[in-house]
């Protein structure tokens, strides 16, 4: 069969049989699906050999490239030993080893790992655990949660309840529990002349005001540390996290760090919250945890919280589970991912790589159509000034024509490349993005 026919056939069958995520399917009448036959490093290829630079790490999950030989070899080895076993009442080496290693990465502060299969489930678990902790400690009135304006914590009903992205949430409002939102420390919202740090302090004061009033019924604050991803890569000063941590302590409210996107070196440190030198009560990880290979998430917490569930009474225990909790293959991929971090000085190498990308992107930062060029670690974002209501989809389509996989969030274009992006690929990404900006129609 001719390869182009294989592409077309795949798309036709996909549109007939697969309901694609986060998509108004009717748009595929004019916006074609992208067929992917294989991947290697930062590149995705269709059946014709047409290629796309995966500048968004396939929805922020990929760390060390597609078809990474080390992760692949670990999985192949694991496939010959054990693919999966239930985790209730059973254990296996691939789940124990990453739990120990992740605990060590928190300096031993968060020594208990509870596993699930995706980010939203980790959020659900943290909310339930926080509430249940307070209940076990004789504070059953603590049933409410606080999050930041513009926060994103996933799409299941509990995760949606603490999210603040109207496009995803409004339709389901009658199904979703009430939660409170406080000001986001997103530095784009600072007053003229106000530093990101001063603005962060002002937002922390607003949080304190809220908790002063509502701490008695509030179980936890949930935050995406340093970068609020899905609502447009809003970045904030670590000062917010430092102050929010202290405020949560003062008012006996848990601090949940949703590092589902920011974890595993994405913001320049292994965990984003480490840049504020704080310890959260709950740390949520997913996305990069398996290097982008298999679905897995984990909720990490402190000994004191774990102890509040440890009892002769079954119902004081955390009776939550998913069928694939702690899946052996996914955990083995996580272990292989942690091995790469340990063996290859990834964080240090990324520091140099990040500087090279920022240098290569100077023409973007200075482009007349660009506002708020920003960078944290291995994330870059900028807002494109355009009146085109179809900008998001048009830019995506035009980027594909230039071999780039870029998927803007509204008018925000961002780069979140795998950590193996090379110098030639960096030049290509930056150069072609400038071409895309130059080609924008005048408003
Ligand atoms: C992606 C994401 C989630 C949800 O994870 P899923 O695996 O998509 O359910 C939650 N929080 C943050 C910060 C995320 O980026």
Coordinates of C-alpha atoms and ligand atoms in Angstrom, one line a residue:
X1 CA 0.0 0.0 0.0
X2 CA 1.3 3.5 -0.8
X3 CA 2.3 5.3 2.4
X4 CA 0.1 8.4 1.8
X5 CA -2.8 6.0 1.5
X6 CA -1.8 4.5 4.8
X7 CA -2.0 7.9 6.4
X8 CA -5.4 8.7 4.9
X9 CA -6.8 5.3 5.8
X10 CA -5.6 5.6 9.5
X11 CA -7.3 9.1 9.8
X12 CA -10.5 7.8 8.3
X13 CA -10.7 4.9 10.6
X14 CA -9.8 7.0 13.6
X15 CA -12.5 9.6 12.9
X16 CA -15.0 6.8 12.5
X17 CA -14.1 4.8 15.7
X18 CA -12.2 7.1 18.1
X19 CA -13.6 9.9 20.1
X20 CA -10.6 12.1 20.5
X21 CA -9.9 14.0 23.8
X22 CA -10.4 17.7 24.4
X23 CA -11.8 18.1 20.9
X24 CA -14.9 19.4 19.2
X25 CA -14.9 16.5 16.7
X26 CA -16.7 18.5 14.0
X27 CA -13.6 20.7 13.6
X28 CA -11.9 17.7 12.0
X29 CA -14.0 18.4 9.0
X30 CA -11.5 21.1 8.1
X31 CA -8.6 20.5 10.6
X32 CA -7.0 17.2 9.7
X33 CA -5.9 14.7 12.4
X34 CA -2.1 14.1 12.3
X35 CA -1.2 10.5 11.7
X36 CA 1.8 9.2 13.6
X37 CA 3.6 6.0 12.6
X38 CA 6.6 6.2 14.8
X39 CA 8.7 8.4 17.0
X40 CA 12.5 8.9 17.6
X41 CA 14.0 11.5 20.0
X42 CA 12.2 14.8 19.6
X43 CA 10.6 13.8 16.3
X44 CA 7.3 12.2 15.3
X45 CA 6.9 10.7 11.8
X46 CA 3.9 9.8 9.6
X47 CA 3.9 6.9 7.1
X48 CA 5.3 9.2 4.4
X49 CA 8.3 10.2 6.5
X50 CA 6.8 13.6 7.1
X51 CA 8.2 14.7 10.4
X52 CA 7.1 17.0 13.4
X53 CA 9.4 18.3 16.1
X54 CA 7.5 17.5 19.3
X55 CA 8.0 20.9 21.0
X56 CA 5.3 20.2 23.6
X57 CA 6.6 16.7 24.7
X58 CA 3.3 15.1 23.7
X59 CA 1.2 17.0 26.2
X60 CA 4.1 17.5 28.6
X61 CA 4.8 13.9 29.4
X62 CA 7.9 13.1 27.4
X63 CA 11.3 13.8 29.0
X64 CA 14.0 11.9 27.2
X65 CA 12.7 11.5 23.7
X66 CA 10.4 9.1 21.9
X67 CA 11.5 5.5 21.9
X68 CA 14.2 6.1 24.4
X69 CA 16.5 3.0 24.4
X70 CA 17.1 2.9 28.1
X71 CA 13.4 3.1 29.1
X72 CA 12.6 0.7 26.3
X73 CA 15.1 -1.8 27.5
X74 CA 13.9 -1.6 31.1
X75 CA 10.4 -2.3 29.9
X76 CA 11.4 -5.2 27.7
X77 CA 13.2 -6.7 30.7
X78 CA 10.2 -6.2 32.9
X79 CA 7.8 -7.7 30.4
X80 CA 9.6 -11.0 30.8
X81 CA 9.2 -11.0 34.6
X82 CA 5.9 -9.5 35.6
X83 CA 3.5 -7.2 33.8
X84 CA 1.1 -6.3 36.7
X85 CA -0.2 -7.5 40.0
X86 CA -2.8 -6.0 42.3
X87 CA -1.2 -3.7 44.9
X88 CA -3.7 -4.3 47.7
X89 CA -2.1 -7.0 49.9
X90 CA 0.8 -7.6 47.4
X91 CA 4.0 -5.9 46.5
X92 CA 6.8 -5.9 43.9
X93 CA 10.2 -4.5 43.5
X94 CA 9.3 -2.0 40.7
X95 CA 6.8 -0.2 43.0
X96 CA 9.1 -0.1 46.1
X97 CA 12.2 1.1 44.4
X98 CA 10.8 4.4 42.9
X99 CA 8.9 5.0 46.2
X100 CA 12.2 5.0 48.1
X101 CA 13.9 7.1 45.5
X102 CA 11.1 9.7 45.3
X103 CA 11.1 9.9 49.1
X104 CA 14.8 10.5 49.1
X105 CA 14.3 13.3 46.5
X106 CA 12.1 15.1 49.0
X107 CA 14.9 14.7 51.6
X108 CA 12.8 12.1 53.3
X109 CA 10.1 14.6 54.2
X110 CA 7.4 12.9 52.1
X111 CA 8.0 9.2 52.8
X112 CA 4.7 7.6 51.8
X113 CA 3.7 7.1 48.2
X114 CA 0.1 6.3 47.1
X115 CA -0.2 5.4 43.4
X116 CA -2.9 6.0 40.8
X117 CA -2.9 6.0 37.0
X118 CA -3.3 9.6 35.9
X119 CA -2.9 13.2 37.2
X120 CA -6.6 13.8 37.8
X121 CA -6.8 10.7 40.0
X122 CA -3.9 11.9 42.0
X123 CA -5.7 15.2 42.6
X124 CA -8.8 13.3 43.7
X125 CA -6.7 11.2 46.1
X126 CA -5.1 14.3 47.7
X127 CA -8.4 16.0 48.2
X128 CA -9.9 12.9 49.8
X129 CA -6.8 12.3 51.9
X130 CA -6.7 15.8 53.2
X131 CA -10.4 15.9 54.1
X132 CA -10.1 12.4 55.7
X133 CA -7.0 13.4 57.7
X134 CA -8.9 16.3 59.3
X135 CA -11.9 14.0 59.9
X136 CA -9.7 11.4 61.6
X137 CA -8.2 14.2 63.7
X138 CA -11.6 15.3 64.9
X139 CA -12.1 18.3 62.5
X140 CA -14.9 17.1 60.2
X141 CA -15.9 20.6 59.3
X142 CA -12.8 21.0 57.1
X143 CA -14.4 20.1 53.8
X144 CA -13.5 22.9 51.5
X145 CA -10.6 23.6 49.2
X146 CA -8.9 26.7 47.9
X147 CA -7.1 27.0 44.6
X148 CA -5.6 29.8 42.5
X149 CA -7.5 31.8 39.8
X150 CA -6.8 30.1 36.5
X151 CA -5.6 26.9 38.1
X152 CA -5.8 23.5 36.3
X153 CA -5.9 20.3 38.2
X154 CA -7.6 17.9 35.7
X155 CA -11.0 16.9 34.3
X156 CA -12.6 14.5 36.7
X157 CA -15.3 16.0 38.9
X158 CA -13.2 16.5 42.0
X159 CA -10.2 17.8 40.0
X160 CA -12.5 20.1 38.0
X161 CA -14.0 21.4 41.2
X162 CA -10.6 22.9 42.2
X163 CA -9.8 24.0 38.6
X164 CA -10.6 27.4 37.2
X165 CA -10.7 27.1 33.4
X166 CA -14.2 28.2 32.3
X167 CA -14.0 26.4 29.0
X168 CA -13.6 23.1 30.7
X169 CA -15.7 23.7 33.8
X170 CA -18.8 25.9 33.1
X171 CA -20.8 23.2 31.3
X172 CA -20.5 20.8 34.3
X173 CA -21.1 23.4 37.0
X174 CA -24.2 21.7 38.5
X175 CA -22.2 18.5 39.0
X176 CA -19.1 20.1 40.6
X177 CA -18.6 20.8 44.3
X178 CA -18.0 24.4 45.3
X179 CA -14.5 25.6 45.9
X180 CA -12.8 29.0 46.4
X181 CA -10.3 30.7 44.2
X182 CA -7.8 33.3 45.4
X183 CA -5.7 35.7 43.3
X184 CA -3.1 34.1 41.0
X185 CA 0.4 35.4 41.5
X186 CA 0.9 35.3 37.7
X187 CA 3.4 38.2 37.2
X188 CA 1.6 39.4 34.1
X189 CA -1.1 40.8 36.4
X190 CA 1.4 42.9 38.5
X191 CA 0.8 46.6 38.5
X192 CA 3.1 48.8 36.4
X193 CA 6.4 49.2 38.4
X194 CA 5.5 46.3 40.8
X195 CA 8.0 43.4 40.8
X196 CA 6.9 39.8 40.3
X197 CA 8.0 39.3 43.9
X198 CA 6.1 42.2 45.3
X199 CA 3.0 41.1 43.4
X200 CA 3.5 37.5 44.8
X201 CA 3.5 39.0 48.3
X202 CA 0.4 40.9 47.6
X203 CA -1.4 37.8 46.4
X204 CA -0.2 35.9 49.4
X205 CA -1.8 38.6 51.6
X206 CA -5.1 37.9 49.7
X207 CA -4.7 34.2 50.5
X208 CA -4.2 35.0 54.2
X209 CA -7.3 37.2 54.2
X210 CA -9.3 34.3 52.8
X211 CA -8.0 31.8 55.3
X212 CA -8.4 34.1 58.2
X213 CA -12.1 34.0 57.4
X214 CA -12.5 30.4 56.2
X215 CA -9.8 28.3 57.8
X216 CA -12.2 26.4 60.1
X217 CA -13.9 24.9 57.0
X218 CA -10.9 24.7 54.7
X219 CA -9.0 21.4 54.4
X220 CA -6.3 22.4 51.8
X221 CA -4.9 24.8 49.4
X222 CA -3.9 23.3 46.0
X223 CA -1.3 25.1 43.9
X224 CA 0.7 24.4 40.7
X225 CA 4.1 25.6 41.9
X226 CA 5.9 28.2 39.7
X227 CA 4.0 27.6 36.5
X228 CA 0.2 27.3 36.1
X229 CA 0.2 25.2 32.9
X230 CA -3.1 24.7 31.2
X231 CA -4.5 28.2 31.7
X232 CA -1.6 29.6 29.7
X233 CA 1.8 29.0 31.3
X234 CA 1.3 31.7 33.9
X235 CA 4.6 32.0 35.9
X236 CA 5.1 33.3 39.4
X237 CA 7.8 34.2 41.9
X238 CA 8.8 31.5 44.4
X239 CA 8.0 34.0 47.1
X240 CA 4.3 33.1 46.7
X241 CA 5.0 29.5 47.6
X242 CA 7.1 30.5 50.7
X243 CA 4.5 32.8 52.0
X244 CA 1.6 30.4 51.2
X245 CA 3.3 27.6 53.0
X246 CA 3.7 29.8 56.1
X247 CA 0.1 30.9 55.9
X248 CA -1.2 27.4 55.6
X249 CA 0.8 26.4 58.7
X250 CA -0.6 29.3 60.6
X251 CA -4.2 28.4 59.8
X252 CA -3.9 24.6 59.9
X253 CA -4.6 24.1 56.2
X254 CA -2.8 21.5 54.1
X255 CA -0.6 22.7 51.2
X256 CA -1.0 20.5 48.2
X257 CA 1.7 20.9 45.5
X258 CA 0.3 19.8 42.2
X259 CA 3.6 19.1 40.4
X260 CA 1.9 16.8 37.8
X261 CA 3.4 19.1 35.1
X262 CA 6.2 20.9 37.0
X263 CA 7.9 17.8 38.5
X264 CA 10.9 15.9 37.2
X265 CA 13.1 18.9 36.3
X266 CA 10.6 20.8 34.1
X267 CA 11.1 24.1 36.0
X268 CA 14.8 23.8 36.5
X269 CA 14.9 22.0 39.8
X270 CA 13.9 18.4 40.3
X271 CA 10.6 19.6 42.0
X272 CA 9.4 23.2 41.5
X273 CA 8.6 23.7 45.2
X274 CA 12.3 23.2 46.0
X275 CA 13.0 26.6 44.5
X276 CA 11.0 28.0 47.5
X277 CA 12.8 25.7 50.0
X278 CA 9.4 24.5 51.3
X279 CA 7.9 21.1 51.9
X280 CA 4.3 20.6 50.9
X281 CA 1.9 18.3 52.8
X282 CA 1.0 16.5 49.6
X283 CA 3.1 16.3 46.5
X284 CA 1.4 15.1 43.3
X285 CA 3.4 13.7 40.4
X286 CA 2.5 12.2 37.0
X287 CA 3.2 13.2 33.4
X288 CA 7.0 12.9 33.2
X289 CA 7.1 10.3 35.9
X290 CA 7.4 7.4 33.4
X291 CA 9.4 9.5 30.9
X292 CA 6.1 9.7 28.9
X293 CA 5.8 5.9 28.4
X294 CA 2.9 4.7 30.6
X295 CA 0.2 6.3 32.7
X296 CA 1.1 6.6 36.3
X297 CA 0.7 9.1 39.1
X298 CA 1.6 9.3 42.7
X299 CA 0.5 11.2 45.8
X300 CA 3.4 11.6 48.3
X301 CA 2.8 12.7 51.9
X302 CA 4.3 13.1 55.4
X303 CA 4.5 10.6 58.2
X304 CA 2.2 12.6 60.4
X305 CA -0.6 12.4 57.8
X306 CA 0.0 8.7 57.2
X307 CA -0.2 8.1 60.9
X308 CA -3.6 9.7 61.2
X309 CA -5.0 6.8 59.1
X310 CA -3.0 4.0 60.9
X311 CA -5.6 2.4 63.2
X312 CA -7.4 -0.8 64.2
X313 CA -10.6 0.8 62.7
X314 CA -10.8 -0.1 59.0
X315 CA -12.8 3.0 58.1
X316 CA -10.1 5.3 59.4
X317 CA -7.8 3.8 56.7
X318 CA -7.7 5.2 53.2
X319 CA -9.9 2.8 51.3
X320 CA -9.2 4.2 47.9
X321 CA -8.0 2.2 44.9
X322 CA -7.8 1.9 41.1
X323 CA -7.5 -1.4 39.3
X324 CA -4.1 -0.5 37.9
X325 CA -2.8 1.2 41.1
X326 CA 1.0 0.8 41.1
X327 CA 1.1 -1.0 37.7
X328 CA 4.3 -2.9 37.5
X329 CA 5.3 -1.9 34.0
X330 CA 4.5 1.8 34.6
X331 CA 6.6 1.7 37.9
X332 CA 9.5 0.1 36.1
X333 CA 9.4 2.9 33.5
X334 CA 9.4 5.4 36.4
X335 CA 12.5 3.6 37.8
X336 CA 14.2 3.8 34.5
X337 CA 13.4 7.5 34.3
X338 CA 14.8 8.1 37.8
X339 CA 17.9 6.1 36.7
X340 CA 18.5 8.5 33.8
X341 CA 18.2 11.5 36.2
X342 CA 20.8 9.9 38.6
X343 CA 23.2 8.8 35.9
X344 CA 23.3 11.8 33.5
X345 CA 23.2 15.0 35.5
X346 CA 20.0 15.9 33.8
X347 CA 19.2 19.0 35.8
X348 CA 22.7 20.5 35.3
X349 CA 22.7 19.7 31.5
X350 CA 19.2 21.3 31.2
X351 CA 20.5 24.5 32.8
X352 CA 22.9 24.9 29.9
X353 CA 20.3 23.7 27.4
X354 CA 17.8 26.2 28.8
X355 CA 20.2 29.1 28.4
X356 CA 20.8 28.1 24.8
X357 CA 17.1 28.0 24.0
X358 CA 16.6 31.4 25.6
X359 CA 19.4 32.8 23.5
X360 CA 18.0 31.2 20.4
X361 CA 14.6 32.6 21.2
X362 CA 15.7 36.3 21.4
X363 CA 14.2 37.1 18.1
X364 CA 10.9 35.8 19.4
X365 CA 11.1 37.8 22.6
X366 CA 11.7 41.0 20.6
X367 CA 9.1 40.2 17.9
X368 CA 6.5 43.0 17.5
X369 CA 3.6 40.6 17.8
X370 CA 4.9 39.1 21.0
X371 CA 4.2 40.2 24.6
X372 CA 5.2 38.7 28.0
X373 CA 8.0 36.4 26.7
X374 CA 8.8 34.2 29.8
X375 CA 10.8 31.3 30.8
X376 CA 11.1 28.9 33.8
X377 CA 13.6 26.1 33.5
X378 CA 12.5 24.0 30.4
X379 CA 9.3 26.0 29.7
X380 CA 9.1 29.0 27.5
X381 CA 5.9 30.9 26.7
X382 CA 4.8 34.2 25.0
X383 CA 1.5 35.8 24.2
X384 CA 0.8 36.6 20.6
X385 CA -1.0 39.9 19.9
X386 CA -3.7 39.1 17.3
X387 CA -7.4 39.8 16.7
X388 CA -7.9 36.5 14.9
X389 CA -10.5 34.5 16.9
X390 CA -9.2 31.3 15.2
X391 CA -5.5 32.0 16.0
X392 CA -5.1 28.9 18.2
X393 CA -6.1 26.4 15.5
X394 CA -4.5 28.3 12.6
X395 CA -1.2 28.7 14.4
X396 CA -1.2 24.9 15.2
X397 CA -1.9 24.1 11.5
X398 CA 0.7 26.5 10.1
X399 CA 3.3 25.2 12.6
X400 CA 2.7 21.6 11.3
X401 CA 3.4 22.8 7.8
X402 CA 6.8 23.9 9.1
X403 CA 7.4 20.6 10.9
X404 CA 6.6 21.9 14.4
X405 CA 4.2 20.5 16.8
X406 CA 3.1 23.5 18.8
X407 CA -0.3 23.7 20.4
X408 CA -1.1 27.2 21.7
X409 CA -3.3 27.7 24.7
X410 CA -5.5 30.5 23.5
X411 CA -3.1 33.2 22.4
X412 CA -0.2 31.8 24.4
X413 CA 2.4 29.8 22.4
X414 CA 4.8 27.7 24.5
X415 CA 7.7 25.4 24.1
X416 CA 8.1 22.5 26.5
X417 CA 10.5 20.2 24.6
X418 CA 11.9 16.9 25.6
X419 CA 15.2 17.2 27.5
X420 CA 17.1 15.7 24.6
X421 CA 16.5 18.5 22.2
X422 CA 19.7 19.2 20.3
X423 CA 21.3 22.5 19.1
X424 CA 20.1 22.0 15.5
X425 CA 16.6 21.3 16.7
X426 CA 16.7 24.4 18.9
X427 CA 17.7 26.6 15.9
X428 CA 15.0 25.0 13.8
X429 CA 12.3 25.5 16.5
X430 CA 13.3 29.2 17.1
X431 CA 13.8 30.1 13.5
X432 CA 10.6 28.6 12.2
X433 CA 8.6 30.1 15.1
X434 CA 9.8 33.5 14.0
X435 CA 8.7 32.7 10.4
X436 CA 5.3 31.8 11.8
X437 CA 5.1 35.1 13.6
X438 CA 6.2 37.0 10.6
X439 CA 3.5 35.3 8.5
X440 CA 0.7 36.3 10.8
X441 CA -1.9 38.4 9.0
X442 CA -2.0 42.1 10.1
X443 CA -4.9 42.8 12.4
Ligands
LIG1 C1 -2.2 17.5 33.3 C2 -2.4 18.0 34.6 C3 -3.3 17.4 35.5 C4 -4.2 16.3 35.1 O1 -3.5 15.1 34.8 P1 -4.1 14.0 33.8 O2 -3.1 12.9 33.7 O3 -4.3 14.7 32.5 O4 -5.4 13.6 34.4 C5 -3.4 17.9 36.8 N1 -2.7 19.0 37.2 C6 -1.8 19.6 36.4 C7 -1.0 20.7 36.9 C8 -1.6 19.1 35.1 O5 -0.8 19.8 34.3

